[in-house]
XYZ file of C-alpha atoms in Angstrom:
723
model
C 129.831 -59.850 189.050
C 131.583 -59.856 192.465
C 133.247 -63.273 192.101
C 135.133 -62.188 188.982
C 137.230 -59.636 190.861
C 139.544 -62.157 192.563
C 140.169 -63.908 189.286
C 141.235 -60.613 187.693
C 143.567 -59.913 190.594
C 145.125 -63.371 190.376
C 145.626 -62.991 186.671
C 147.224 -59.607 187.063
C 149.486 -60.962 189.818
C 150.666 -63.885 187.688
C 151.432 -61.575 184.793
C 153.447 -59.339 187.099
C 155.265 -62.462 188.229
C 156.135 -63.281 184.622
C 157.529 -59.768 184.147
C 159.500 -60.056 187.384
C 160.931 -63.388 186.170
C 162.114 -61.679 182.990
C 163.940 -58.981 184.960
C 165.438 -61.760 187.132
C 166.943 -63.254 183.965
C 168.474 -59.870 183.109
C 169.885 -59.581 186.631
C 171.478 -63.042 186.353
C 173.032 -62.172 183.004
C 174.440 -59.036 184.616
C 175.885 -61.015 187.508
C 178.897 -62.259 185.597
C 182.627 -61.807 185.827
C 182.473 -60.187 182.431
C 184.992 -57.396 182.758
C 186.974 -57.242 179.576
C 190.297 -55.725 178.804
C 188.725 -52.464 177.553
C 187.484 -51.923 181.096
C 191.034 -51.360 182.280
C 191.712 -48.942 179.431
C 188.740 -46.835 180.472
C 189.804 -46.970 184.116
C 193.328 -45.932 183.170
C 192.161 -42.963 181.119
C 189.698 -41.942 183.858
C 192.542 -41.967 186.399
C 194.682 -39.829 184.074
C 191.876 -37.246 183.622
C 191.247 -37.031 187.369
C 194.937 -36.625 188.068
C 195.542 -33.962 185.385
C 192.172 -32.137 185.698
C 191.822 -32.088 181.923
C 191.100 -34.368 179.001
C 193.862 -35.689 176.762
C 194.381 -34.063 173.384
C 197.559 -35.961 172.532
C 197.966 -39.627 173.386
C 199.891 -40.000 176.644
C 199.873 -43.805 176.896
C 201.782 -45.328 173.968
C 205.362 -44.788 172.850
C 204.439 -45.760 169.267
C 201.702 -43.105 169.143
C 203.345 -40.470 171.321
C 201.922 -37.040 170.560
C 199.364 -38.410 168.081
C 196.056 -36.600 168.256
C 193.543 -38.214 170.622
C 189.922 -37.040 170.971
C 188.456 -38.965 173.876
C 184.720 -39.294 173.318
C 184.360 -41.431 176.455
C 185.991 -39.044 178.945
C 182.986 -38.456 181.186
C 182.148 -42.140 181.373
C 185.804 -42.898 182.169
C 185.844 -40.399 185.049
C 182.608 -41.833 186.494
C 183.981 -45.375 186.066
C 187.224 -44.542 187.799
C 185.510 -42.807 190.742
C 183.038 -45.682 191.169
C 185.926 -48.173 191.048
C 187.805 -46.156 193.648
C 184.774 -46.449 195.956
C 183.909 -50.099 195.474
C 186.008 -51.790 192.805
C 184.615 -54.105 190.133
C 181.529 -55.092 192.248
C 180.339 -51.486 192.449
C 180.945 -50.969 188.750
C 178.872 -54.103 188.118
C 176.083 -52.603 190.227
C 176.253 -49.391 188.132
C 176.049 -51.459 184.966
C 173.044 -53.362 186.324
C 171.283 -50.076 187.129
C 171.834 -48.835 183.560
C 170.610 -52.018 181.815
C 167.723 -52.782 184.154
C 166.659 -49.133 184.086
C 166.771 -49.154 180.314
C 164.724 -52.379 180.150
C 162.159 -50.912 182.555
C 161.805 -47.801 180.348
C 161.198 -50.006 177.301
C 158.477 -51.855 179.164
C 156.908 -48.551 180.233
C 156.840 -47.393 176.607
C 153.877 -49.751 176.141
C 152.007 -49.623 179.473
C 149.309 -52.122 178.431
C 148.957 -54.538 181.434
C 147.398 -57.160 179.182
C 150.711 -57.417 177.306
C 152.789 -58.229 180.404
C 153.142 -61.881 179.406
C 154.290 -60.915 175.913
C 156.621 -58.275 177.407
C 158.171 -60.947 179.636
C 158.734 -63.334 176.698
C 160.222 -60.512 174.608
C 162.558 -59.391 177.408
C 163.801 -62.941 177.996
C 164.434 -63.349 174.265
C 166.238 -60.014 174.253
C 168.506 -60.828 177.202
C 171.001 -63.202 175.467
C 171.454 -60.692 172.629
C 172.065 -57.717 174.885
C 174.213 -59.859 177.201
C 176.982 -59.759 174.575
C 177.211 -56.007 175.309
C 176.877 -56.362 179.082
C 180.471 -55.365 179.518
C 181.973 -52.817 181.898
C 182.262 -50.352 179.035
C 180.507 -47.188 177.811
C 177.841 -49.336 176.108
C 175.919 -49.368 179.415
C 175.293 -45.613 179.072
C 174.184 -45.978 175.443
C 171.539 -48.588 176.264
C 170.124 -46.397 179.038
C 170.062 -43.269 176.860
C 168.495 -45.147 173.899
C 165.672 -46.213 176.239
C 165.208 -42.594 177.463
C 164.977 -41.295 173.898
C 162.554 -44.054 172.837
C 160.375 -43.477 175.885
C 160.287 -39.726 175.198
C 159.743 -39.863 171.439
C 157.944 -43.085 170.561
C 156.033 -44.283 173.633
C 152.339 -45.086 173.228
C 150.486 -43.208 174.598
C 152.825 -40.261 173.996
C 155.169 -39.271 176.841
C 154.661 -35.945 178.660
C 156.381 -32.845 177.278
C 158.893 -32.768 180.132
C 160.388 -35.976 178.762
C 160.973 -34.322 175.396
C 162.780 -31.282 176.735
C 165.058 -33.390 178.904
C 166.613 -34.916 175.774
C 169.176 -32.148 175.037
C 170.573 -32.565 178.559
C 170.666 -36.351 178.113
C 172.413 -35.833 174.769
C 175.128 -33.713 176.454
C 175.814 -36.624 178.799
C 175.713 -39.098 175.923
C 178.136 -37.204 173.654
C 180.729 -37.166 176.456
C 180.282 -40.827 177.366
C 180.160 -42.940 174.188
C 180.963 -42.654 170.524
C 177.499 -43.924 169.570
C 175.902 -40.652 170.711
C 174.714 -40.023 167.128
C 171.859 -42.409 167.864
C 170.252 -39.455 169.742
C 169.942 -37.139 166.701
C 168.795 -40.084 164.551
C 165.937 -40.891 166.941
C 164.948 -37.243 167.383
C 165.173 -36.521 163.667
C 162.908 -39.436 162.829
C 160.290 -38.232 165.310
C 160.462 -34.683 163.880
C 160.051 -35.973 160.307
C 157.091 -38.085 161.431
C 155.382 -35.041 162.958
C 156.031 -32.939 159.838
C 154.500 -35.699 157.730
C 151.490 -35.772 160.067
C 151.047 -32.023 159.716
C 151.454 -31.637 155.975
C 150.841 -34.941 154.230
C 147.440 -36.533 153.575
C 148.090 -39.624 155.683
C 145.393 -42.133 156.655
C 143.822 -41.347 160.004
C 145.384 -44.351 161.761
C 148.858 -43.357 160.565
C 148.305 -39.803 161.728
C 147.292 -41.075 165.155
C 150.452 -43.189 165.321
C 152.549 -40.030 164.894
C 150.735 -38.119 167.633
C 153.069 -36.572 170.229
C 152.839 -34.125 173.129
C 154.623 -31.429 171.103
C 153.925 -29.820 167.747
C 156.028 -30.402 164.685
C 157.701 -26.997 165.181
C 158.702 -27.891 168.709
C 160.075 -31.219 167.560
C 162.161 -29.505 164.879
C 163.535 -27.180 167.557
C 164.147 -30.195 169.757
C 166.054 -31.903 166.975
C 168.218 -28.788 166.466
C 168.845 -28.612 170.211
C 169.891 -32.256 170.344
C 172.234 -31.698 167.384
C 173.700 -28.611 169.060
C 174.283 -30.687 172.208
C 176.612 -32.889 170.184
C 179.303 -30.211 170.185
C 179.105 -29.527 173.940
C 182.314 -31.405 174.644
C 185.892 -30.404 175.495
C 186.708 -31.094 171.835
C 183.871 -29.097 170.275
C 182.820 -30.236 166.791
C 185.951 -32.413 166.568
C 184.211 -35.014 168.717
C 181.692 -35.644 165.923
C 184.499 -36.947 163.710
C 184.906 -39.970 166.017
C 181.259 -40.931 165.525
C 181.791 -41.176 161.795
C 185.095 -43.003 162.337
C 183.192 -45.622 164.348
C 180.842 -46.152 161.403
C 183.837 -46.492 159.068
C 185.147 -49.364 161.237
C 182.263 -51.637 160.248
C 180.957 -53.223 157.104
C 182.613 -54.030 153.792
C 184.159 -50.553 153.487
C 186.335 -51.009 156.554
C 189.986 -51.978 156.377
C 191.100 -55.591 156.724
C 192.286 -55.129 160.316
C 188.845 -53.983 161.475
C 187.170 -56.759 159.459
C 189.242 -59.256 161.424
C 187.751 -58.120 164.785
C 184.962 -60.597 165.585
C 182.438 -58.086 167.012
C 182.848 -55.839 163.922
C 182.032 -58.541 161.395
C 178.715 -58.302 159.543
C 175.867 -60.087 161.358
C 175.125 -62.115 158.250
C 178.362 -64.071 158.625
C 177.620 -65.358 162.126
C 176.851 -68.967 161.250
C 176.791 -70.928 164.511
C 173.272 -71.123 165.909
C 174.179 -69.829 169.357
C 171.485 -68.517 171.763
C 172.149 -64.864 170.822
C 171.871 -65.660 167.108
C 168.685 -67.696 167.557
C 167.066 -64.988 169.717
C 168.103 -62.303 167.250
C 166.375 -64.187 164.454
C 163.306 -64.693 166.658
C 163.060 -60.970 167.474
C 163.679 -60.081 163.851
C 160.856 -62.366 162.764
C 158.521 -61.040 165.494
C 159.321 -57.444 164.525
C 158.575 -58.075 160.853
C 155.375 -59.971 161.695
C 154.127 -57.210 164.008
C 154.773 -54.582 161.361
C 152.907 -56.553 158.691
C 149.931 -57.290 160.936
C 149.739 -53.688 162.131
C 150.478 -52.095 158.773
C 147.312 -49.960 158.806
C 148.289 -48.296 162.067
C 152.037 -48.275 161.771
C 154.205 -45.415 163.040
C 156.198 -44.421 160.016
C 158.841 -42.622 162.054
C 159.352 -45.558 164.399
C 159.501 -47.897 161.391
C 162.199 -45.704 159.849
C 164.239 -45.927 163.044
C 163.958 -49.708 163.133
C 164.983 -49.996 159.487
C 168.009 -47.761 160.126
C 169.087 -49.860 163.075
C 168.466 -53.049 161.101
C 170.892 -51.713 158.499
C 173.454 -51.119 161.262
C 172.898 -54.654 162.562
C 173.663 -56.018 159.124
C 176.922 -54.096 159.125
C 178.274 -55.399 162.445
C 177.524 -58.211 164.907
C 177.720 -55.871 167.889
C 174.941 -53.720 166.452
C 172.436 -56.553 166.607
C 172.036 -55.758 170.320
C 171.145 -52.107 169.591
C 168.644 -53.086 166.904
C 167.010 -55.724 169.091
C 166.856 -53.363 172.053
C 164.632 -50.941 170.103
C 162.832 -53.615 168.067
C 161.230 -55.049 171.221
C 159.230 -51.906 172.176
C 158.408 -51.365 168.491
C 157.051 -54.901 168.270
C 155.125 -54.594 171.557
C 153.512 -51.351 170.420
C 152.431 -52.941 167.148
C 150.841 -55.906 168.967
C 149.203 -53.566 171.486
C 147.591 -51.623 168.647
C 146.124 -54.673 166.967
C 145.501 -57.350 169.596
C 142.231 -56.366 171.168
C 140.260 -59.613 171.289
C 142.800 -62.347 170.609
C 145.277 -61.580 173.388
C 143.207 -63.047 176.312
C 143.410 -66.487 174.708
C 147.195 -66.592 174.656
C 147.912 -64.704 177.892
C 148.151 -67.849 180.094
C 150.426 -69.508 177.510
C 152.725 -66.465 177.377
C 152.881 -66.233 181.157
C 153.735 -69.930 181.474
C 156.316 -69.722 178.700
C 157.994 -66.714 180.310
C 158.205 -68.235 183.786
C 159.397 -71.620 182.460
C 162.032 -69.987 180.258
C 163.175 -67.815 183.162
C 163.609 -70.812 185.469
C 165.507 -72.882 182.880
C 167.709 -70.012 181.747
C 168.323 -68.982 185.336
C 169.566 -72.462 186.205
C 171.816 -72.543 183.125
C 173.341 -69.169 184.079
C 173.878 -69.857 187.772
C 175.318 -73.334 187.124
C 177.645 -71.968 184.437
C 176.263 -74.277 181.761
C 175.143 -71.365 179.603
C 178.673 -69.995 179.301
C 180.089 -73.474 178.647
C 177.642 -73.911 175.768
C 178.316 -70.495 174.247
C 182.104 -70.742 174.837
C 181.955 -67.295 176.415
C 184.878 -66.227 178.577
C 182.597 -65.427 181.512
C 181.613 -67.048 184.762
C 178.600 -66.481 186.977
C 179.248 -64.177 189.915
C 180.593 -60.706 190.644
C 184.260 -59.823 190.524
C 187.196 -60.003 188.153
C 187.252 -62.257 185.143
C 189.862 -64.990 185.820
C 190.328 -65.835 182.163
C 191.641 -62.683 180.565
C 194.068 -60.863 182.806
C 197.856 -61.040 182.282
C 198.505 -60.674 186.004
C 201.165 -63.383 186.052
C 203.169 -61.809 183.247
C 202.876 -58.342 184.806
C 204.090 -59.631 188.169
C 207.025 -61.444 186.515
C 208.173 -58.311 184.687
C 207.953 -56.251 187.880
C 209.688 -58.910 189.958
C 212.502 -59.575 187.460
C 213.134 -55.944 186.676
C 212.928 -56.189 182.879
C 213.439 -52.766 181.363
C 213.231 -50.980 178.030
C 210.443 -50.651 175.428
C 208.221 -53.710 175.126
C 205.779 -55.144 172.619
C 202.400 -56.208 173.937
C 199.477 -58.177 172.531
C 196.946 -55.628 171.385
C 194.319 -57.051 173.740
C 196.549 -56.369 176.761
C 197.049 -52.652 176.050
C 194.263 -51.420 178.323
C 195.306 -53.538 181.302
C 198.936 -52.421 180.898
C 197.888 -48.770 180.824
C 196.052 -49.305 184.081
C 198.920 -51.171 185.747
C 202.010 -49.400 184.387
C 201.254 -45.904 183.192
C 203.290 -43.686 183.139
C 206.350 -45.791 184.012
C 206.039 -48.230 181.105
C 204.281 -46.859 178.013
C 202.517 -49.497 175.903
C 203.196 -50.575 172.306
C 199.541 -50.559 171.216
C 195.953 -51.004 172.343
C 194.165 -50.883 169.005
C 192.550 -47.402 168.964
C 192.125 -46.757 165.239
C 191.745 -43.009 165.772
C 195.117 -42.823 167.549
C 197.342 -45.333 165.750
C 195.840 -45.080 162.271
C 195.105 -47.892 159.824
C 198.666 -48.175 158.488
C 200.129 -49.001 161.888
C 197.378 -51.472 162.767
C 197.627 -53.214 159.401
C 201.387 -53.605 159.904
C 200.710 -54.988 163.375
C 198.248 -57.506 161.937
C 200.744 -58.536 159.288
C 203.399 -59.083 161.931
C 201.040 -61.255 164.002
C 200.006 -63.339 160.987
C 203.422 -63.626 159.296
C 205.936 -62.782 162.045
C 208.939 -63.982 160.008
C 208.349 -61.100 157.593
C 208.310 -58.236 160.094
C 209.412 -59.257 163.609
C 213.018 -58.129 163.305
C 212.111 -54.945 161.470
C 209.428 -53.848 163.936
C 211.340 -54.822 167.085
C 214.449 -53.138 165.724
C 212.631 -49.946 164.757
C 211.111 -49.532 168.209
C 214.113 -50.987 170.122
C 211.837 -53.662 171.681
C 213.508 -55.503 174.561
C 210.750 -57.889 175.645
C 207.242 -58.993 174.639
C 204.118 -59.717 176.655
C 201.936 -62.119 174.692
C 198.638 -63.903 175.268
C 197.923 -67.627 175.205
C 194.313 -67.023 174.197
C 194.670 -64.244 171.651
C 194.798 -64.741 167.855
C 197.280 -61.864 167.766
C 199.869 -63.847 169.735
C 199.672 -67.464 168.670
C 201.813 -67.238 165.533
C 204.338 -65.004 167.264
C 204.671 -67.533 170.098
C 205.146 -70.326 167.553
C 207.680 -68.240 165.658
C 209.726 -67.230 168.728
C 209.848 -70.831 169.954
C 212.393 -71.522 167.223
C 214.538 -68.472 168.004
C 217.263 -68.768 170.621
C 217.795 -64.987 170.642
C 214.237 -64.472 171.986
C 213.837 -67.058 174.770
C 210.680 -67.664 176.772
C 211.132 -66.356 180.329
C 207.650 -66.799 181.773
C 204.387 -68.557 180.900
C 201.250 -69.526 182.782
C 199.118 -70.605 179.839
C 197.222 -67.335 179.708
C 200.179 -65.004 179.241
C 203.840 -65.296 178.300
C 206.968 -63.120 178.384
C 209.756 -63.379 175.845
C 212.902 -61.215 175.979
C 215.772 -60.334 173.714
C 218.801 -62.352 174.861
C 221.306 -59.583 174.171
C 220.741 -56.085 175.420
C 220.024 -54.324 178.691
C 218.233 -57.369 180.129
C 220.975 -59.890 179.358
C 221.756 -60.704 183.021
C 218.055 -61.049 183.869
C 217.579 -63.421 180.922
C 220.505 -65.633 181.925
C 219.372 -65.774 185.544
C 215.733 -66.479 184.660
C 216.587 -69.281 182.231
C 218.549 -71.012 184.996
C 215.720 -70.693 187.540
C 212.632 -70.949 185.302
C 210.087 -73.576 186.207
C 208.453 -75.347 183.275
C 204.756 -74.558 183.004
C 203.970 -78.229 182.404
C 205.727 -79.309 185.572
C 203.046 -77.482 187.598
C 199.816 -79.262 188.585
C 197.148 -79.060 185.866
C 194.046 -76.957 186.590
C 190.857 -78.722 187.691
C 188.184 -79.104 185.024
C 185.172 -79.300 187.349
C 185.816 -77.480 190.635
C 182.277 -78.351 191.888
C 180.097 -81.290 190.980
C 177.006 -79.174 190.315
C 178.768 -76.174 188.778
C 179.868 -76.577 185.179
C 182.804 -74.606 183.924
C 184.444 -74.236 180.559
C 187.926 -75.845 180.849
C 189.460 -72.719 179.365
C 192.558 -72.798 181.558
C 193.334 -76.375 180.535
C 192.565 -75.589 176.859
C 194.865 -72.579 177.025
C 197.731 -74.589 178.530
C 197.315 -77.135 175.770
C 197.230 -74.556 172.992
C 200.303 -72.850 174.427
C 202.060 -76.199 174.451
C 201.276 -76.572 170.715
C 202.594 -73.084 169.909
C 205.717 -73.681 172.024
C 206.534 -76.960 170.297
C 205.458 -79.284 173.136
C 203.012 -81.694 171.410
C 203.271 -84.374 174.143
C 202.175 -81.866 176.809
C 199.340 -80.656 174.570
C 198.193 -84.201 173.878
C 198.129 -85.067 177.573
C 196.081 -81.960 178.381
C 193.509 -82.567 175.616
C 193.156 -86.199 176.597
C 192.592 -85.172 180.210
C 189.806 -82.797 179.151
C 188.204 -85.382 176.888
C 188.247 -87.976 179.673
C 185.956 -85.668 181.661
C 184.054 -84.206 178.696
C 184.050 -86.600 175.694
C 181.887 -84.210 173.698
C 184.187 -81.183 174.026
C 184.500 -80.187 170.385
C 187.402 -77.766 170.881
C 189.515 -80.367 172.641
C 188.742 -83.079 170.085
C 189.490 -80.841 167.155
C 192.740 -79.566 168.713
C 193.856 -83.094 169.677
C 193.333 -84.092 166.068
C 195.496 -81.161 164.981
C 198.227 -82.254 167.393
C 198.181 -85.773 165.920
C 198.402 -84.337 162.422
C 201.384 -82.168 163.426
C 203.212 -85.176 164.849
C 202.669 -87.349 161.743
C 199.816 -89.494 162.999
C 197.736 -88.696 159.920
C 195.207 -91.524 160.011
C 194.511 -91.037 163.710
C 194.075 -87.308 163.078
C 191.613 -87.990 160.270
C 189.624 -90.350 162.503
C 189.474 -87.750 165.273
C 188.429 -84.964 162.888
C 185.631 -87.143 161.502
C 184.430 -87.813 165.027
C 184.546 -84.088 165.742
C 182.503 -83.429 162.616
C 179.827 -85.817 163.843
C 179.647 -83.850 167.099
C 179.513 -80.524 165.253
C 178.228 -81.064 161.735
C 177.885 -77.305 161.163
C 181.352 -76.522 162.490
C 183.109 -75.082 159.463
C 186.659 -75.007 160.930
C 186.459 -78.776 161.591
C 185.254 -79.534 158.079
C 187.921 -77.204 156.616
C 190.799 -78.625 158.632
C 189.781 -82.189 157.820
C 189.617 -81.210 154.142
C 193.107 -79.721 154.315
C 194.449 -82.881 155.927
C 192.848 -85.149 153.341
C 194.184 -82.937 150.554
C 197.716 -83.114 151.934
C 197.332 -86.911 152.129
C 196.547 -87.151 148.451
C 192.804 -87.782 148.990
C 191.662 -84.826 146.916
C 188.259 -86.198 145.921
C 187.348 -86.631 149.587
C 188.732 -83.226 150.473
C 186.895 -81.065 147.941
C 183.325 -81.688 149.215
C 184.454 -80.952 152.771
C 186.144 -77.711 151.744
C 183.132 -76.642 149.712
C 180.928 -77.459 152.701
C 183.165 -75.374 155.031
C 183.145 -72.418 152.640
C 179.364 -72.645 152.367
C 178.859 -72.884 156.136
C 181.243 -69.988 156.880
C 182.028 -67.881 153.785
C 184.547 -65.756 155.732
C 186.751 -68.769 156.615
C 189.921 -67.999 154.658
C 191.450 -71.466 155.227
C 188.585 -73.179 153.425
C 188.856 -70.956 150.344
C 192.670 -71.253 150.224
C 192.621 -75.065 150.445
C 189.720 -75.288 147.988
C 191.752 -73.156 145.557
C 194.717 -75.533 145.905
C 192.462 -78.571 145.325
C 190.815 -77.046 142.264
C 194.255 -76.181 140.874
C 195.227 -79.831 141.180
C 192.062 -80.735 139.280
C 193.014 -78.356 136.496
C 190.156 -75.957 137.225
C 192.444 -72.946 137.092
C 189.940 -70.108 136.852
C 187.842 -71.510 139.713
C 190.983 -72.048 141.755
C 192.093 -68.454 141.223
C 188.719 -67.131 142.344
C 188.845 -69.202 145.540
C 192.369 -67.983 146.280
C 191.413 -64.365 145.623
C 188.567 -64.755 148.113
C 190.935 -66.265 150.636
C 193.424 -63.424 150.306
C 190.698 -60.774 150.643
C 189.963 -62.359 154.016
C 193.536 -63.150 155.069
C 195.970 -61.066 153.026
C 199.053 -62.329 154.841
C 198.878 -66.038 153.896
C 202.090 -66.837 151.946
C 200.805 -70.192 150.718
C 197.700 -68.674 149.180
C 199.846 -66.065 147.420
C 202.121 -68.796 146.093
C 199.177 -70.872 144.802
C 197.602 -67.803 143.220
C 200.941 -67.164 141.484
C 200.806 -70.735 140.123
C 197.316 -70.048 138.793
C 198.493 -66.842 137.134
C 201.272 -68.729 135.368
C 198.738 -71.174 133.983
C 196.613 -68.222 132.894
C 199.697 -66.727 131.162
C 199.586 -63.632 133.407
C 203.332 -63.534 134.064
C 203.505 -60.106 135.729
C 200.713 -60.980 138.182
C 202.360 -64.349 138.899
C 205.683 -62.704 139.733
C 203.884 -60.263 142.061
C 202.209 -63.156 143.909
C 205.460 -65.123 144.281
C 207.281 -62.025 145.573
C 204.472 -61.456 148.069
C 204.734 -65.069 149.261
C 208.484 -64.734 149.737
C 208.084 -61.407 151.540
C 205.697 -62.992 154.038
C 207.788 -66.134 154.469
C 211.460 -65.356 153.777
C 212.466 -69.049 154.021
C 209.881 -70.102 151.407
C 212.261 -72.079 149.202
C 209.614 -73.015 146.611
C 208.739 -69.371 145.989
C 212.410 -68.456 145.742
C 213.037 -71.284 143.280
C 210.139 -70.309 141.027
C 211.250 -66.676 140.978
C 214.784 -67.681 140.098
C 213.509 -69.842 137.270
C 211.324 -67.034 135.900
C 214.264 -64.627 135.847
C 216.298 -66.857 133.520
């Protein structure tokens, strides 16, 4: 018997090594320059609260929302964030974030303390990391992941957690309700546990199911605990008003949300994420593992834990960002199911699981440290600790301060938080996208202006007396405005660095500054281009070069864009973004056959890339090659059903074929996704004429002309219909 002891020790040590490797992967994911622009919003609000010794009740940051009601459900997190930043800047905030996420992951592991499952735990944690990494932002999410783990450990751990864990939950809930709008997860988790205990006490459940609902407290105590957690939700400076924000958050997601919120990528339903990126693949893997574990352990399943997982699965289906919350709780649920059923089979697979975990950790670790992971996922992050070099409008901010531009300004919605941090209170912002402050009507008008600037730019800038605009070279909310302003001499470009740009009204209080700047301005494309590979072993996404090229396209500089894309492709021939965008440049400049050739090559590199298939289909359709275009457009719409361009072009193609009803349906789908497309409205009007629905046709033509005032075809049709 004695010789077996060392083998057991070695085995235990190797399993601990696998678990340590999994935590190493989490640490490497956390070591990224992943600050996003919301970080600066939270820092700005935290600074305001510390300076005023109170929380805001009316918005103090925006001139368009001045004195609008503002219930700040993140105030405590913002104060903590600001104080931590004051002590150690972004690196110390990153350390705080790492403590929250690693602490939460450790609590999940402790919820199933079976040592024999350490290999499986390691594999599950590594699979979970890419999903949760999408929420590893310097935002209140870090608190929510930690608090979710505390609640799961207290309520659903196996064996049951001590009573002291349970009665700490109301205090944790008080922290949660003052830190993040997703605090309602706490009552949901507690309520499920209470219902499970009531069922155990009063329903004739099978013995195994009753054992799965066993906890350290009675059902009466759990009901009291649930009530205490609910009561904690109103322990805020706003009282019960703070709860309204939690329901507002839920209204922002799913099919019931307004079109502005549906356009935000992280709020789109998870079912419409079509590219098989690492987070999507791992989500599907965890989803399959969770379902398998529940089926295999169905005789000893915890009904309350299952109800929680189903509720979070519903949330995941409503919004991409919620897949991380579902997966975070699905992992301990899955582990507990396997722990309950795998009594004899687990020793056979333990070495395989350990080896898989360590191998995956080494490979993923190399991809993260070398930057190749972020290149593959096209994520605007880099490995390391510090500020994100890709997202900040520092150059534009410095130019405005240096030049002395004055007056109200319009900003890209993504820059609102950074501008609050840098300029409050001297320069109030135009917007930062808080639905609860600005309201849906304002945000929908903003979206319409960004998608069809010709229809609203003069009205909006006149209403708010806008004197200059700070726009982004990488934001979808700026690209069409930049393209539109390029053709307007009364709104000249004063500054650009590829990432950000400043335009100003030629006449007005800044007239002298505009004249002087235009004389002295240095062309962006006269400056040396950015390096694509700063180190031979360290890969980086050529985002700066891509951004310069895209800005050149928007600003009417196709030659500069072509040169930049060709430079990228010389170093990275398989860069799909560059190839697709180069093809678009060739199409814009009349080189149609070359553009078609490039798009076909791009489609070979990315056969599941719906935008490539759609754009190629549009180009073929405009070249009179309808029969070639239709299969590509159908393919694009099938690959990505929320791609408005594919449905709009397919509608136009079907109209040409004489399939009027099918064309109208495609165009209606397109307009539900992108309601500010004047060409889709015009084509739908043409369909309505064929369907002898004159009133609807006139409405569609009027809408097209409203969105594009120089749309001569729409004006001509309306004039003809009036005769």
